[in-house]
PDB file of C-alpha atoms in Angstrom:
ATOM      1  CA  UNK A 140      22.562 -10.649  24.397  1.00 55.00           C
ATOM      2  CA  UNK A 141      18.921  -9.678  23.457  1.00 60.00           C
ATOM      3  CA  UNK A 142      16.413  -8.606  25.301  1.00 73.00           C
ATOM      4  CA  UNK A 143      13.302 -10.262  26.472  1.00 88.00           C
ATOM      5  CA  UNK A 144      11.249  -7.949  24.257  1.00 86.00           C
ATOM      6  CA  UNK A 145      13.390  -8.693  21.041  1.00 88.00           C
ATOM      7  CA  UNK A 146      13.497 -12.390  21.411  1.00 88.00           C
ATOM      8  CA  UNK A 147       9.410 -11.978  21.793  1.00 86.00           C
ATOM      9  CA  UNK A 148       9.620 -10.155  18.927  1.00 87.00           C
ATOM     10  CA  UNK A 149      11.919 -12.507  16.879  1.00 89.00           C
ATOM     11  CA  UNK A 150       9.340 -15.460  17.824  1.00 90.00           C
ATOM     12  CA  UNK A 151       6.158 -14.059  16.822  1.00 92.00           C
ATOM     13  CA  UNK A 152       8.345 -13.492  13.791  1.00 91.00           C
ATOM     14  CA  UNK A 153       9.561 -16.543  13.487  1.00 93.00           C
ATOM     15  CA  UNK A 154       6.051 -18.167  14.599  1.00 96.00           C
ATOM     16  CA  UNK A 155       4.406 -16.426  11.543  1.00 96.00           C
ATOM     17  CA  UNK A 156       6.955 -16.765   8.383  1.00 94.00           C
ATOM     18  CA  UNK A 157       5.017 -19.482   7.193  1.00 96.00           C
ATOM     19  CA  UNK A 158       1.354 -18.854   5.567  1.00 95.00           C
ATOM     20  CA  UNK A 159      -0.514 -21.840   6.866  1.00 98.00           C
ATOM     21  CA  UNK A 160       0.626 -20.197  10.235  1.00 98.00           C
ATOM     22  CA  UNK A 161      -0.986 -17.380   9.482  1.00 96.00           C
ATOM     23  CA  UNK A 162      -4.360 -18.683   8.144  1.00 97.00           C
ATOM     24  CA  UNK A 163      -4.137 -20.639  11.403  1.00 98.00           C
ATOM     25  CA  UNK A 164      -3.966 -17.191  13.133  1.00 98.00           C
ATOM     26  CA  UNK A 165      -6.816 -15.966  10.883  1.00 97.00           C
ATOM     27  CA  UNK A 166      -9.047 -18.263  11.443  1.00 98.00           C
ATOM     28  CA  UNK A 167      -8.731 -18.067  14.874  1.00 98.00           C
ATOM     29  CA  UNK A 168      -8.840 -14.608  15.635  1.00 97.00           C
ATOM     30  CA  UNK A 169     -11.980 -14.555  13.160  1.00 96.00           C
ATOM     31  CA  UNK A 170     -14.186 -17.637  14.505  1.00 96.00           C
ATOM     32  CA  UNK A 171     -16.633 -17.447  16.794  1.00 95.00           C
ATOM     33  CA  UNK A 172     -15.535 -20.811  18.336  1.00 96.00           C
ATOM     34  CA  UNK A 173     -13.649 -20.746  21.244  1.00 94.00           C
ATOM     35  CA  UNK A 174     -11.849 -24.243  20.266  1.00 97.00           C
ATOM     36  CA  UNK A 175     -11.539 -25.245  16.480  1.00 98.00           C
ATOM     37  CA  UNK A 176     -10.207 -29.163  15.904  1.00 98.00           C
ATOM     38  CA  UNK A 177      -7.111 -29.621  13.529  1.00 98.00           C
ATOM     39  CA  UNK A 178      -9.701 -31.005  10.878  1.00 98.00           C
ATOM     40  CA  UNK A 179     -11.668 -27.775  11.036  1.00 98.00           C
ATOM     41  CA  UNK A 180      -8.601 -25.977  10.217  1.00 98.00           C
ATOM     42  CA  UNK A 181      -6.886 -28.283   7.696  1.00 98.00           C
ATOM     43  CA  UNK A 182      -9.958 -28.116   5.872  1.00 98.00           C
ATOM     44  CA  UNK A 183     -10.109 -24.438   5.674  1.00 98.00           C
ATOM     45  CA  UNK A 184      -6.357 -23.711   4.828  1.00 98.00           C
ATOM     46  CA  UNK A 185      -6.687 -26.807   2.180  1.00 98.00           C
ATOM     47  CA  UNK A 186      -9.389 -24.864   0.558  1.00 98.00           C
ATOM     48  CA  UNK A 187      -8.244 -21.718   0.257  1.00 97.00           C
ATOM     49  CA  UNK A 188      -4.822 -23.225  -1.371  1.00 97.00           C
ATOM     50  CA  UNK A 189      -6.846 -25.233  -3.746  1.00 96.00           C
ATOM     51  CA  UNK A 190      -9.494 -22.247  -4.349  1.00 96.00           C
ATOM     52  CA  UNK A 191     -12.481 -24.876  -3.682  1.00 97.00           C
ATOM     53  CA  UNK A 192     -15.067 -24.559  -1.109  1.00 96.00           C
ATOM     54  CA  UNK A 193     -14.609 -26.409   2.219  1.00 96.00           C
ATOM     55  CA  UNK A 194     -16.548 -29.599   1.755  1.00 95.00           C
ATOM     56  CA  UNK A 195     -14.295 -29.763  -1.271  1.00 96.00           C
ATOM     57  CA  UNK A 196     -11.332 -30.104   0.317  1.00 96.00           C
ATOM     58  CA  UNK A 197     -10.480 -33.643   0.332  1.00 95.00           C
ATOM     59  CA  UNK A 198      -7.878 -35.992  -0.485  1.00 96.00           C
ATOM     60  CA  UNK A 199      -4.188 -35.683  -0.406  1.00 97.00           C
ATOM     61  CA  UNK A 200      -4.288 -31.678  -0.394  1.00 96.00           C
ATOM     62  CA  UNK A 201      -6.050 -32.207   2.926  1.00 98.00           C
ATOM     63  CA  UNK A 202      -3.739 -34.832   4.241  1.00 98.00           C
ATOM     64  CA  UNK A 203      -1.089 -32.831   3.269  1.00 98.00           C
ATOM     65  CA  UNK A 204      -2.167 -29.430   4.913  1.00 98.00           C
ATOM     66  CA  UNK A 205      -3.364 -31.638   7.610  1.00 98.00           C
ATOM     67  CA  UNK A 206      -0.168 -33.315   8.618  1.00 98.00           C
ATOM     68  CA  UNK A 207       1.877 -30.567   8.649  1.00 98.00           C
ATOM     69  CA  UNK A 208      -0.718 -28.449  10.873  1.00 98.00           C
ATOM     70  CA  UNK A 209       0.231 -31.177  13.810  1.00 98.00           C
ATOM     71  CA  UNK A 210       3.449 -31.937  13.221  1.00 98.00           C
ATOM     72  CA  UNK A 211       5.299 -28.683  12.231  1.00 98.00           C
ATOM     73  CA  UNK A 212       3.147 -25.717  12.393  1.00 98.00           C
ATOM     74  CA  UNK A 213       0.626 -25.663  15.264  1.00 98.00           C
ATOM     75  CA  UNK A 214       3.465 -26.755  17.901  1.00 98.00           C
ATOM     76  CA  UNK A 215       5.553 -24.093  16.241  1.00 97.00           C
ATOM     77  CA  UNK A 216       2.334 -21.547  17.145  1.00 98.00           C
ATOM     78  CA  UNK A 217       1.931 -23.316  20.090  1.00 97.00           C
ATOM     79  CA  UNK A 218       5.814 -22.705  21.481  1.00 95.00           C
ATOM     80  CA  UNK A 219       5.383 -19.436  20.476  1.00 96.00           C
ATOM     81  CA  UNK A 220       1.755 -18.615  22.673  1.00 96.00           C
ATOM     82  CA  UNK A 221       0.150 -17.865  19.920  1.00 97.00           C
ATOM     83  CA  UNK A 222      -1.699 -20.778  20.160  1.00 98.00           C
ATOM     84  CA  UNK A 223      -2.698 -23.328  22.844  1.00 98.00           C
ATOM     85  CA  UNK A 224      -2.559 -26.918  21.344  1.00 98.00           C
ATOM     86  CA  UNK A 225      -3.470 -30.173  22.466  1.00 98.00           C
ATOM     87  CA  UNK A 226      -2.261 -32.440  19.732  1.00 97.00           C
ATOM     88  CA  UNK A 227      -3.610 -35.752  21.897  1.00 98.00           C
ATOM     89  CA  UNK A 228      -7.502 -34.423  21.387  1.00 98.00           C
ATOM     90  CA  UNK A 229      -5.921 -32.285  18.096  1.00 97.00           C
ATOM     91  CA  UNK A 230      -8.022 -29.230  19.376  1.00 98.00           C
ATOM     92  CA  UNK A 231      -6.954 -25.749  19.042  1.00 98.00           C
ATOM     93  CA  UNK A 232      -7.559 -22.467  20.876  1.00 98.00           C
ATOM     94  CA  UNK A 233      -6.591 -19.008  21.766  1.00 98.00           C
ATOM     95  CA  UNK A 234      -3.195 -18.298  22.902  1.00 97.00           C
ATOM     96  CA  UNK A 235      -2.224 -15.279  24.677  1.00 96.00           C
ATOM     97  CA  UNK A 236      -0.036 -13.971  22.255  1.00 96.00           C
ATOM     98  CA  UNK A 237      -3.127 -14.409  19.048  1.00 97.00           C
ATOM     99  CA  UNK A 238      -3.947 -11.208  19.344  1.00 95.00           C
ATOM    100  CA  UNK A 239      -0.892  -9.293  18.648  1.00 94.00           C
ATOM    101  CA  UNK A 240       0.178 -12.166  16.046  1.00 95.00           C
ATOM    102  CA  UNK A 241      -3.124 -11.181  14.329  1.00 94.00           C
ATOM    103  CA  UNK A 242      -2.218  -7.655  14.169  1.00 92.00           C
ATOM    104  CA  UNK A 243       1.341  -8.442  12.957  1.00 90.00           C
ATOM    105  CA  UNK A 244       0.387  -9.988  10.134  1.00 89.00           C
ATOM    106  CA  UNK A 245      -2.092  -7.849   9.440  1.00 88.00           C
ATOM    107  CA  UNK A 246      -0.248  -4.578   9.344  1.00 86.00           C
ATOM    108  CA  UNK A 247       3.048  -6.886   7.334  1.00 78.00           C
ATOM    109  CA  UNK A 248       0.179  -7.653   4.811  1.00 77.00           C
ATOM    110  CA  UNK A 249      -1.053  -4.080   4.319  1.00 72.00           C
ATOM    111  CA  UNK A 250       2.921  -2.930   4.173  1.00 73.00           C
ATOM    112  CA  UNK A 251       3.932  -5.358   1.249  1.00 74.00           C
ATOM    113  CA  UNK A 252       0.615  -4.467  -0.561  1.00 77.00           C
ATOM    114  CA  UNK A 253       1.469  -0.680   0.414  1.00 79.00           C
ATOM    115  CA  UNK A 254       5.072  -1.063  -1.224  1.00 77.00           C
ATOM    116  CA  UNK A 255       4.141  -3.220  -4.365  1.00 78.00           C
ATOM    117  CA  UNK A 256       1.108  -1.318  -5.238  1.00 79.00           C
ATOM    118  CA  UNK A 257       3.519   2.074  -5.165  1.00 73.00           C
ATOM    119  CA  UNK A 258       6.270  -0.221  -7.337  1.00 70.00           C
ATOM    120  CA  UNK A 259       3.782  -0.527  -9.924  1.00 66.00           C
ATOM    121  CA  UNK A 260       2.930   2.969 -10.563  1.00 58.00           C
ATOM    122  CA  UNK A 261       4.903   4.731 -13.370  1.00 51.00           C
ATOM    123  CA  UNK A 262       7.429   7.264 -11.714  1.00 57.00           C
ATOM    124  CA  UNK A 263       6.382  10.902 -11.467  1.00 54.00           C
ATOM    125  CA  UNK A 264       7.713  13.730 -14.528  1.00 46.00           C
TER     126      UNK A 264
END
């Protein structure tokens, strides 16, 4: 049976397999808002996957990125503490567990890029 610790572990992993989770942790962990509404967010994530600006984001991109953020991925965030959701005012806010997602996917990020820069280099004579 795992431990407390592991299944922690195995939900912040869990939590964080999907990359509109993880702009959701960005942004977060970056704003200088201590709340940031579902909008705010959709229309941030639905710009970066469309590589517009913000006020650019519009239309069924947004509804789609937009949608998903309240039904699938913020309560999945939200279950995991990484996030503290209220989907009746669809406002979103620090968790106690944003932090260390933060750093997570941080430090995965820097691994992969780590490992697939050193793929691409020609093997040493």
């Amino acid at each position: 049976m795992p431990s407390s610790e592991e299944e922690k572990v195995s939900n912040l992993h869990h939590a964080l397999r999907a990359p509109r989770r993880r702009h959701v942790v960005w942004l977060l962990h970056r704003s200088q808002e201590i709340t940031l509404t579902t909008r705010e967010l959709a229309r941030e994530i639905a710009a970066m996957e469309q590589f517009v600006a913000p006020s650019h984001a519009t239309g069924e991109p947004y509804r789609n990125v937009y949608n998903a953020l309240s039904q699938t991925h913020l309560p999945t965030l939200a279950e995991a503490d990484i996030v503290i959701y209220d989907p009746e005012r669809q406002r979103v806010s620090r968790g106690p567990n944003l932090l260390i997602a933060a750093v997570v996917s941080a430090v995965n990020e820097a691994a992969i890029d780590a490992v697939l820069r050193d793929t691409r280099v020609s093997p040493r004579r």
